[in-house]
Coordinates of C-alpha atoms in Angstrom, one line a residue:
M10 CA 52.3 99.3 -80.8
I11 CA 53.7 100.2 -84.2
P12 CA 52.7 97.4 -86.6
V13 CA 55.6 95.1 -87.4
S14 CA 54.7 95.2 -91.1
L15 CA 55.2 99.0 -91.2
V16 CA 58.6 98.8 -89.5
V17 CA 59.7 96.0 -91.9
V18 CA 58.6 98.0 -95.0
V19 CA 60.3 101.2 -93.8
V20 CA 63.6 99.5 -92.8
G21 CA 63.6 97.2 -95.8
G22 CA 62.9 100.0 -98.2
W23 CA 65.7 102.2 -96.8
T24 CA 68.1 99.2 -96.8
V25 CA 67.5 98.6 -100.5
V26 CA 67.9 102.3 -101.4
Y27 CA 71.1 102.8 -99.3
L28 CA 72.7 99.5 -100.4
T29 CA 71.9 100.3 -104.1
D30 CA 73.5 103.8 -103.6
L31 CA 76.5 102.2 -101.9
V32 CA 77.0 99.6 -104.6
L33 CA 76.8 102.1 -107.4
K34 CA 79.2 104.5 -105.8
S35 CA 81.6 101.7 -105.2
S36 CA 81.4 100.3 -108.7
V37 CA 84.3 101.1 -111.0
Y38 CA 82.0 101.1 -114.1
F39 CA 79.0 103.0 -112.7
K40 CA 80.5 105.4 -110.1
H41 CA 81.2 108.3 -112.4
S42 CA 78.0 108.2 -114.4
Y43 CA 75.9 107.6 -111.2
E44 CA 77.4 110.5 -109.3
E45 CA 77.0 112.7 -112.4
W46 CA 73.4 111.6 -112.6
L47 CA 72.8 112.4 -108.9
E48 CA 74.4 115.9 -109.3
N49 CA 72.4 116.7 -112.5
S50 CA 69.2 115.5 -110.9
G51 CA 69.8 117.4 -107.6
L52 CA 69.5 114.2 -105.6
S53 CA 71.4 113.4 -102.4
I54 CA 71.2 110.0 -100.6
S55 CA 72.4 109.2 -97.1
P56 CA 71.2 106.7 -94.5
F57 CA 67.5 107.2 -93.9
H58 CA 67.6 110.5 -95.8
I59 CA 66.8 111.4 -99.4
R60 CA 67.1 115.0 -100.6
W61 CA 66.1 116.5 -104.0
Q62 CA 66.8 120.1 -105.0
T63 CA 65.9 121.9 -108.2
A64 CA 66.0 125.3 -109.8
V65 CA 62.9 124.6 -112.0
F66 CA 60.7 126.7 -109.7
N67 CA 63.1 129.7 -109.4
R68 CA 61.3 131.7 -112.0
A69 CA 58.0 131.2 -110.2
F70 CA 59.5 132.3 -106.9
Y71 CA 61.0 135.4 -108.4
S72 CA 57.7 136.2 -110.0
W73 CA 55.9 135.9 -106.7
G74 CA 58.5 137.8 -104.7
R75 CA 58.7 140.8 -107.1
R76 CA 54.9 141.2 -107.7
K77 CA 53.1 143.9 -105.7
A78 CA 56.1 144.8 -103.6
R79 CA 54.2 147.2 -101.3
M80 CA 51.6 144.6 -100.5
L81 CA 54.2 142.0 -99.8
Y82 CA 56.1 144.4 -97.6
Q83 CA 52.9 144.8 -95.4
W84 CA 52.2 141.1 -95.5
F85 CA 55.6 140.1 -94.2
N86 CA 55.6 142.9 -91.6
F87 CA 52.5 141.3 -90.2
G88 CA 54.4 138.0 -90.3
M89 CA 57.3 139.5 -88.5
V90 CA 55.1 140.8 -85.7
F91 CA 53.3 137.4 -85.5
G92 CA 56.7 135.6 -85.4
V93 CA 58.1 137.6 -82.5
I94 CA 54.8 137.2 -80.5
A95 CA 54.7 133.5 -81.3
M96 CA 58.4 133.1 -80.2
F97 CA 57.7 134.4 -76.7
S98 CA 54.3 132.8 -76.5
S99 CA 55.8 129.4 -77.3
F100 CA 57.5 129.4 -73.8
F101 CA 54.2 129.8 -72.1
L102 CA 52.6 127.1 -74.3
L103 CA 55.4 124.6 -73.9
G104 CA 55.5 125.3 -70.1
K105 CA 51.8 124.7 -69.8
T106 CA 52.0 121.5 -71.8
L107 CA 54.9 120.3 -69.7
M108 CA 52.9 121.0 -66.5
Q109 CA 49.9 119.0 -67.9
T110 CA 52.2 116.1 -68.7
L111 CA 53.9 116.1 -65.3
A112 CA 50.5 116.3 -63.6
Q113 CA 49.4 113.2 -65.5
M114 CA 52.6 111.4 -64.6
M115 CA 52.3 112.2 -60.9
A116 CA 48.7 111.3 -60.7
D117 CA 47.9 108.2 -58.6
S118 CA 46.1 106.6 -61.6
P119 CA 47.5 108.1 -64.8
S120 CA 45.2 105.8 -66.9
S121 CA 42.2 107.7 -65.5
Y122 CA 43.2 110.6 -67.6
S123 CA 43.2 108.5 -70.8
S124 CA 40.0 106.8 -69.8
S125 CA 38.2 110.0 -69.1
S126 CA 39.4 111.4 -72.4
S127 CA 38.4 108.3 -74.3
S128 CA 35.0 108.3 -72.6
S129 CA 34.1 111.3 -74.7
S130 CA 34.2 111.8 -78.4
S131 CA 37.3 112.8 -80.2
S132 CA 35.8 116.2 -80.8
S133 CA 35.1 116.9 -77.1
L134 CA 38.1 115.5 -75.1
H135 CA 38.2 117.1 -71.7
N136 CA 42.0 116.8 -71.1
E137 CA 43.2 117.3 -74.6
Q138 CA 46.6 119.1 -74.7
V139 CA 47.3 121.7 -77.3
L140 CA 50.5 120.0 -78.3
Q141 CA 50.9 116.2 -78.4
V142 CA 53.6 113.9 -79.6
V143 CA 52.3 111.9 -82.6
V144 CA 53.7 108.4 -83.1
P145 CA 52.4 106.4 -86.2
G146 CA 50.8 103.2 -85.1
I147 CA 50.3 104.3 -81.5
N148 CA 48.2 107.4 -81.3
L149 CA 48.0 107.9 -85.0
P150 CA 45.9 105.2 -86.8
V151 CA 47.9 103.5 -89.5
N152 CA 44.9 103.8 -91.9
Q153 CA 45.3 107.6 -91.6
L154 CA 49.0 107.8 -92.4
T155 CA 48.3 109.1 -95.9
Y156 CA 46.5 112.1 -94.5
F157 CA 49.2 112.7 -92.0
F158 CA 52.1 112.6 -94.4
A159 CA 50.3 114.6 -97.1
A160 CA 49.4 117.3 -94.6
V161 CA 53.1 117.3 -93.3
L162 CA 54.3 117.7 -96.9
V163 CA 51.8 120.5 -97.8
S164 CA 52.6 122.3 -94.5
G165 CA 56.3 122.1 -95.1
V166 CA 56.0 123.3 -98.7
V167 CA 53.9 126.3 -97.7
H168 CA 56.3 127.1 -94.9
E169 CA 59.3 127.1 -97.3
I170 CA 57.4 129.1 -99.9
G171 CA 57.0 131.8 -97.3
H172 CA 60.8 131.9 -96.6
G173 CA 61.5 131.9 -100.4
I174 CA 59.2 134.8 -101.3
A175 CA 60.2 136.9 -98.3
A176 CA 63.9 136.4 -99.2
I177 CA 63.4 137.5 -102.8
R178 CA 61.4 140.5 -101.5
E179 CA 64.4 141.5 -99.4
Q180 CA 66.8 141.1 -102.4
V181 CA 68.4 137.8 -101.2
R182 CA 69.4 135.5 -104.0
F183 CA 67.3 132.4 -104.3
N184 CA 69.3 129.3 -105.3
G185 CA 66.6 126.6 -105.4
F186 CA 63.7 124.7 -103.8
G187 CA 63.7 121.1 -102.7
I188 CA 61.9 118.3 -100.8
F189 CA 63.3 115.6 -98.6
L190 CA 62.3 112.3 -97.0
F191 CA 63.8 111.6 -93.5
I192 CA 62.9 108.0 -92.5
I193 CA 59.2 108.3 -93.2
Y194 CA 58.7 112.0 -92.7
P195 CA 58.5 114.2 -95.8
G196 CA 59.5 117.9 -95.8
A197 CA 60.7 120.8 -97.9
F198 CA 63.5 123.4 -97.9
V199 CA 64.7 126.5 -99.8
D200 CA 68.4 127.2 -100.6
L201 CA 69.2 130.9 -100.0
F202 CA 72.5 132.7 -100.7
T203 CA 74.0 132.9 -97.2
T204 CA 76.2 135.9 -97.9
H205 CA 73.3 138.0 -99.0
L206 CA 71.3 136.9 -96.0
Q207 CA 74.1 138.1 -93.6
L208 CA 74.4 141.5 -95.3
I209 CA 70.8 142.7 -94.9
S210 CA 69.5 144.4 -91.8
P211 CA 68.2 142.4 -88.7
V212 CA 64.6 143.6 -89.4
Q213 CA 64.9 142.3 -93.0
Q214 CA 66.2 139.0 -91.7
L215 CA 63.3 138.9 -89.2
R216 CA 60.8 139.2 -92.1
I217 CA 62.4 136.2 -93.9
F218 CA 62.8 134.0 -90.8
C219 CA 59.2 134.7 -89.6
A220 CA 57.7 134.2 -93.0
G221 CA 57.6 130.4 -92.7
I222 CA 55.6 130.2 -89.5
W223 CA 53.5 133.1 -90.6
H224 CA 52.4 131.1 -93.7
N225 CA 51.7 128.1 -91.6
F226 CA 49.5 130.1 -89.3
V227 CA 47.6 131.6 -92.2
L228 CA 47.3 128.1 -93.8
A229 CA 45.8 126.8 -90.5
L230 CA 43.3 129.7 -90.5
L231 CA 42.3 129.0 -94.1
G232 CA 41.9 125.3 -93.2
I233 CA 39.5 126.3 -90.3
L234 CA 37.6 128.5 -92.7
A235 CA 37.3 125.7 -95.3
L236 CA 36.1 123.3 -92.6
V237 CA 33.4 125.7 -91.5
L238 CA 32.3 126.4 -95.1
L239 CA 32.6 122.8 -96.3
P240 CA 28.8 122.2 -96.1
V241 CA 28.3 125.4 -98.3
I242 CA 31.1 124.4 -100.7
L243 CA 29.7 120.9 -101.2
L244 CA 26.0 122.0 -101.2
P245 CA 25.4 121.4 -104.9
F246 CA 26.4 117.8 -104.5
Y247 CA 25.8 116.9 -100.8
Y248 CA 23.2 118.0 -98.2
T249 CA 23.4 118.0 -94.4
G250 CA 21.2 118.4 -91.4
V251 CA 19.0 115.3 -91.7
G252 CA 21.1 112.6 -90.0
V253 CA 24.4 110.8 -90.3
L254 CA 25.4 108.5 -93.1
I255 CA 27.2 105.2 -92.3
T256 CA 30.4 105.1 -94.3
E257 CA 32.1 102.1 -92.7
V258 CA 31.3 99.4 -90.1
A259 CA 34.4 97.6 -88.7
E260 CA 34.4 93.8 -89.1
D261 CA 34.5 93.3 -85.3
S262 CA 31.8 95.9 -84.6
P263 CA 28.8 94.9 -82.4
A264 CA 26.7 96.8 -84.9
I265 CA 27.3 94.1 -87.6
G266 CA 24.5 91.7 -88.2
P267 CA 21.3 91.0 -90.3
R268 CA 19.5 93.8 -88.4
G269 CA 22.6 95.9 -87.8
L270 CA 24.0 98.9 -89.6
F271 CA 25.2 98.9 -93.2
V272 CA 27.2 101.3 -95.3
G273 CA 24.7 103.8 -96.8
D274 CA 22.3 103.7 -93.8
L275 CA 21.0 107.1 -92.6
V276 CA 20.8 107.2 -88.8
T277 CA 18.3 109.8 -87.4
H278 CA 18.0 108.9 -83.7
L279 CA 19.9 107.2 -80.9
Q280 CA 17.1 106.3 -78.4
D281 CA 15.1 109.6 -78.1
C282 CA 18.1 111.7 -79.0
P283 CA 17.8 113.2 -82.5
V284 CA 20.9 113.0 -84.7
T285 CA 21.3 115.5 -87.5
N286 CA 25.1 115.6 -87.8
V287 CA 28.3 114.0 -86.5
Q288 CA 28.4 116.3 -83.5
D289 CA 24.9 115.2 -82.5
W290 CA 25.9 111.5 -82.9
N291 CA 28.9 112.0 -80.5
E292 CA 26.9 114.1 -78.0
C293 CA 24.1 111.5 -78.0
L294 CA 26.5 108.7 -77.3
D295 CA 28.2 110.7 -74.5
T296 CA 24.8 111.3 -72.9
I297 CA 23.7 107.7 -73.2
A298 CA 27.1 106.5 -71.7
Y299 CA 27.0 108.8 -68.7
E300 CA 23.3 108.8 -67.9
P301 CA 21.4 105.9 -66.4
Q302 CA 19.8 103.4 -68.8
I303 CA 16.6 104.7 -70.3
G304 CA 13.4 102.6 -70.1
Y305 CA 10.5 101.8 -72.4
C306 CA 6.7 101.9 -71.8
I307 CA 4.9 98.7 -72.0
S308 CA 1.3 97.8 -71.3
A309 CA 0.4 95.5 -68.5
S310 CA -1.3 93.0 -70.9
T311 CA 1.8 92.9 -73.2
L312 CA 4.1 92.5 -70.2
Q313 CA 2.0 89.6 -68.9
Q314 CA 1.9 88.0 -72.3
L315 CA 5.7 88.2 -73.0
S316 CA 7.0 87.5 -69.5
F317 CA 7.6 84.1 -68.0
P318 CA 9.0 82.8 -64.7
V319 CA 12.6 83.6 -64.2
R320 CA 15.5 83.0 -61.8
V321 CA 17.0 86.2 -60.6
Y322 CA 20.7 86.4 -59.6
K323 CA 23.4 89.0 -59.1
R324 CA 26.3 89.5 -61.4
L325 CA 29.8 90.2 -60.1
D326 CA 29.4 93.9 -60.7
G327 CA 26.3 94.0 -58.6
S328 CA 23.7 94.2 -61.4
T329 CA 20.8 91.8 -61.8
E330 CA 20.4 89.1 -64.4
C331 CA 17.3 87.1 -65.0
C332 CA 17.8 85.6 -68.5
N333 CA 19.7 82.7 -69.9
N334 CA 23.2 83.9 -70.6
H335 CA 23.2 82.2 -74.0
S336 CA 20.2 84.0 -75.2
L337 CA 20.8 86.4 -78.1
T338 CA 17.3 87.9 -78.2
D339 CA 16.1 88.1 -74.6
V340 CA 17.1 90.9 -72.1
C341 CA 16.5 91.1 -68.4
F342 CA 14.2 94.1 -67.5
S343 CA 13.4 95.6 -64.2
Y344 CA 10.2 97.5 -63.3
R345 CA 8.1 98.6 -60.4
N346 CA 4.6 97.2 -60.0
N347 CA 1.6 99.1 -58.6
F348 CA 2.8 98.5 -55.1
N349 CA 6.2 100.1 -55.9
K350 CA 7.9 96.8 -55.6
R351 CA 10.9 96.2 -57.9
L352 CA 10.5 93.1 -60.1
H353 CA 12.5 91.5 -62.9
T354 CA 11.4 89.8 -66.0
C355 CA 13.1 88.3 -69.0
L356 CA 11.6 89.6 -72.3
P357 CA 12.3 89.3 -76.0
A358 CA 14.0 92.7 -76.5
R359 CA 12.6 93.6 -79.8
K360 CA 9.0 92.9 -79.0
A361 CA 9.3 94.7 -75.7
V362 CA 10.8 98.0 -76.9
E363 CA 9.4 98.2 -80.5
A364 CA 7.0 101.1 -81.1
T365 CA 7.1 102.2 -77.5
Q366 CA 7.9 105.6 -76.0
V367 CA 10.9 106.0 -73.7
C368 CA 10.6 106.6 -70.0
R369 CA 12.3 106.9 -66.6
T370 CA 9.5 106.0 -64.3
N371 CA 6.0 104.6 -64.5
K372 CA 4.6 108.2 -64.3
D373 CA 6.1 108.8 -67.8
C374 CA 3.9 106.1 -69.2
E375 CA 0.6 107.2 -67.6
K376 CA -0.1 109.7 -70.3
S377 CA -1.3 107.0 -72.7
S378 CA -2.7 104.6 -70.1
S379 CA -2.5 104.1 -66.3
S380 CA -1.9 100.3 -66.8
N381 CA 1.5 100.9 -68.4
F382 CA 4.8 100.1 -66.8
C383 CA 8.3 101.5 -67.5
I384 CA 10.6 98.6 -68.0
I385 CA 14.3 99.3 -67.8
P386 CA 17.0 96.9 -69.2
S387 CA 19.0 95.4 -66.3
L388 CA 22.5 95.3 -67.8
E389 CA 26.1 95.2 -66.7
T390 CA 27.8 98.4 -65.6
H391 CA 28.6 100.7 -68.6
T392 CA 26.5 98.5 -70.9
R393 CA 23.5 100.1 -72.6
L394 CA 20.6 99.0 -74.7
I395 CA 20.4 101.6 -77.5
K396 CA 17.6 101.8 -80.1
V397 CA 19.2 103.1 -83.3
K398 CA 16.7 104.5 -85.9
H399 CA 17.8 104.2 -89.5
P400 CA 14.7 104.3 -91.6
P401 CA 13.3 102.8 -93.7
Q402 CA 15.1 99.7 -92.1
I403 CA 13.8 98.3 -88.9
D404 CA 15.4 99.8 -85.8
M405 CA 18.7 98.3 -84.7
L406 CA 18.9 97.2 -81.0
Y407 CA 22.4 97.6 -79.8
V408 CA 23.6 96.1 -76.5
G409 CA 27.1 97.0 -75.4
H410 CA 29.3 99.9 -74.4
P411 CA 28.3 103.1 -76.3
L412 CA 32.0 103.8 -77.1
H413 CA 32.2 100.5 -79.0
L414 CA 29.6 101.9 -81.3
H415 CA 31.5 105.2 -81.5
Y416 CA 34.8 103.6 -82.4
T417 CA 33.7 100.9 -84.8
V418 CA 31.2 102.8 -86.9
S419 CA 32.4 105.6 -89.3
I420 CA 29.9 108.3 -90.2
T421 CA 29.6 111.5 -92.1
S422 CA 27.1 114.4 -92.0
F423 CA 27.2 114.7 -95.8
I424 CA 24.5 112.8 -97.8
P425 CA 25.0 112.6 -101.6
R426 CA 22.3 114.2 -103.8
F427 CA 23.1 111.8 -106.6
N428 CA 23.7 108.1 -106.6
F429 CA 27.0 108.3 -108.6
L430 CA 28.6 110.5 -105.9
S431 CA 31.0 108.9 -103.5
I432 CA 30.0 108.9 -99.8
D433 CA 33.7 108.9 -98.9
L434 CA 34.7 112.1 -100.7
P435 CA 33.5 114.5 -98.0
V436 CA 35.1 112.4 -95.3
V437 CA 38.4 112.4 -97.2
V438 CA 38.4 116.1 -97.7
E439 CA 37.3 116.8 -94.1
T440 CA 39.9 114.5 -92.6
F441 CA 42.7 116.0 -94.7
V442 CA 41.7 119.5 -93.8
K443 CA 41.7 118.6 -90.1
Y444 CA 45.1 117.2 -90.3
L445 CA 46.3 120.2 -92.3
I446 CA 45.0 122.5 -89.6
S447 CA 46.6 120.5 -86.8
L448 CA 50.0 120.0 -88.4
S449 CA 50.4 123.4 -90.0
G450 CA 49.4 125.0 -86.7
A451 CA 51.8 122.7 -84.8
L452 CA 54.6 123.6 -87.3
A453 CA 54.0 127.3 -86.7
I454 CA 54.2 126.8 -82.9
V455 CA 57.2 124.4 -82.7
N456 CA 59.3 126.3 -85.3
A457 CA 58.7 129.6 -83.3
V458 CA 60.4 128.1 -80.2
P459 CA 63.8 129.7 -79.6
C460 CA 65.6 126.4 -80.0
F461 CA 68.8 125.3 -81.7
A462 CA 68.4 124.4 -85.4
L463 CA 64.8 125.7 -85.6
D464 CA 63.5 128.9 -87.1
G465 CA 63.1 130.2 -83.6
Q466 CA 66.9 130.4 -83.2
W467 CA 67.3 132.7 -86.2
I468 CA 64.2 134.7 -85.2
L469 CA 65.7 135.3 -81.7
N470 CA 69.1 136.2 -83.0
S471 CA 67.7 138.7 -85.5
F472 CA 65.3 140.1 -82.8
L473 CA 68.2 140.6 -80.4
D474 CA 70.3 142.2 -83.1
A475 CA 67.5 144.6 -83.9
T476 CA 66.6 145.5 -80.3
L477 CA 69.7 145.1 -78.1
T478 CA 72.5 146.3 -80.4
S479 CA 71.9 149.9 -79.5
M480 CA 71.4 149.2 -75.8
I481 CA 74.2 146.7 -75.3
G482 CA 77.4 147.7 -77.0
D483 CA 79.2 144.4 -76.2
N484 CA 78.3 141.7 -78.7
D485 CA 79.5 139.0 -76.4
V486 CA 77.0 139.9 -73.8
K487 CA 74.2 140.0 -76.4
D488 CA 75.3 136.6 -77.7
L489 CA 75.4 135.2 -74.2
I490 CA 71.8 136.3 -73.5
G491 CA 70.7 134.7 -76.8
F492 CA 72.6 131.5 -75.9
F493 CA 70.8 131.1 -72.5
I494 CA 67.4 131.8 -74.1
L495 CA 68.1 129.2 -76.8
L496 CA 69.3 126.8 -74.2
G497 CA 66.1 127.3 -72.1
G498 CA 63.9 126.9 -75.2
S499 CA 65.8 123.7 -76.3
V500 CA 65.6 122.1 -72.9
L501 CA 61.9 123.0 -72.6
L502 CA 61.1 121.5 -76.1
A503 CA 63.2 118.4 -75.5
A504 CA 61.5 117.8 -72.1
N505 CA 58.1 118.1 -73.8
V506 CA 59.1 115.7 -76.6
T507 CA 60.7 113.2 -74.2
L508 CA 57.9 113.1 -71.7
G509 CA 55.3 113.2 -74.4
L510 CA 56.9 110.1 -76.1
W511 CA 57.0 108.3 -72.7
M512 CA 53.3 109.1 -72.0
V513 CA 52.3 107.9 -75.5
T514 CA 54.4 104.7 -75.6
A515 CA 54.0 103.7 -72.0
R516 CA 50.3 103.5 -72.3

């Protein structure tokens, strides 16, 4: 659910702003000077909406729009082609997303989709949709709202810069640039002279209307390139490929403890799975979660020395327990003796698995000695005993669901070369770039949809004017075709948003 504190802050903040605005506009003494200040500042305040417009950046926009005219002409021609292709492709993408959502809704157990997705790492979700509705506090962590809103604002500014430069390139008067805040969502806009916009040709209009989503697409591509090259960019200060660095351990994490994980620890192995980066960490945890529990070689003499008589009983899930439930150090192990009979014994976990090789059967332990046994932890379903190597500290023995380790421990592949460097900086940069890629790409896709009030509406109208005017002499017929296409796109987008919100909030 959305945190109550977040709702209170947002509603309370907007209430104060709007009431202050209302009081000042109603005041006999302050009304005139206040409204004059708003006009001079370019501010506009209404319920849950603040808008600021300025002409300060006009000179910069005109400089960008008139520089290297031939190159800009080709640039926005590419953007026009991309915009038209994106407009028609958006129908296919939204249709596919809607079918995926409906398939999940009609499934006998919709939660199985979310559980199968959550069973893998965030970088390798099996049923991940291209477009998803994002709701702060539900499927968007509150602690990442700063990244989200910063990426939304940057994407919006780049989008509007595209419109502005293209308009100036096509000799449309540019009145100003502004930003706004709607509830908690920031955005940007450009103010163009409408009469000039209506007088230019449909192809010129297309270049202007497509420029926004074109710039968002290019920004997403640059973000992907930056993400790929980030290890190279940060190479003078951070190195990679030797393990993952712990950047945060949640207070409720099972990895907390005197022999647990701490910020600054370098993890190199999970069991016998080598970890050199974040992807390795996620893949190792996936493998450990889906494969049977691995065992450990132990000599017959050590086994005899450590084991003691136990009472074996079945748990509710069918697994076997043979230790005291209150023990924090002992674990029940199963093994097969020389007569291939399965036995159980309760052993101190650290002494049993320390400095031993991993195994699946007794044959895996015969390389060192024929009197060795492969002891396998007998744990509840989905629970695993994981040996986490983080030298020079002693190995951490983790008992629990692998996903709890995944979700409660934050890591990075970047290790600082110098002590004064922050271990969080690469994570901050990487997270922001990922949000920028996602949101800028989403803005390009959604705005391309031929839907009322979106860029897609104007792209469609200009495209029909450029292509059907010579074929269909009657403008009413052309407008009717455009209306039905817009209606279809609007219904498709609305259906995706509505069902997407239901899927997110209902779970």
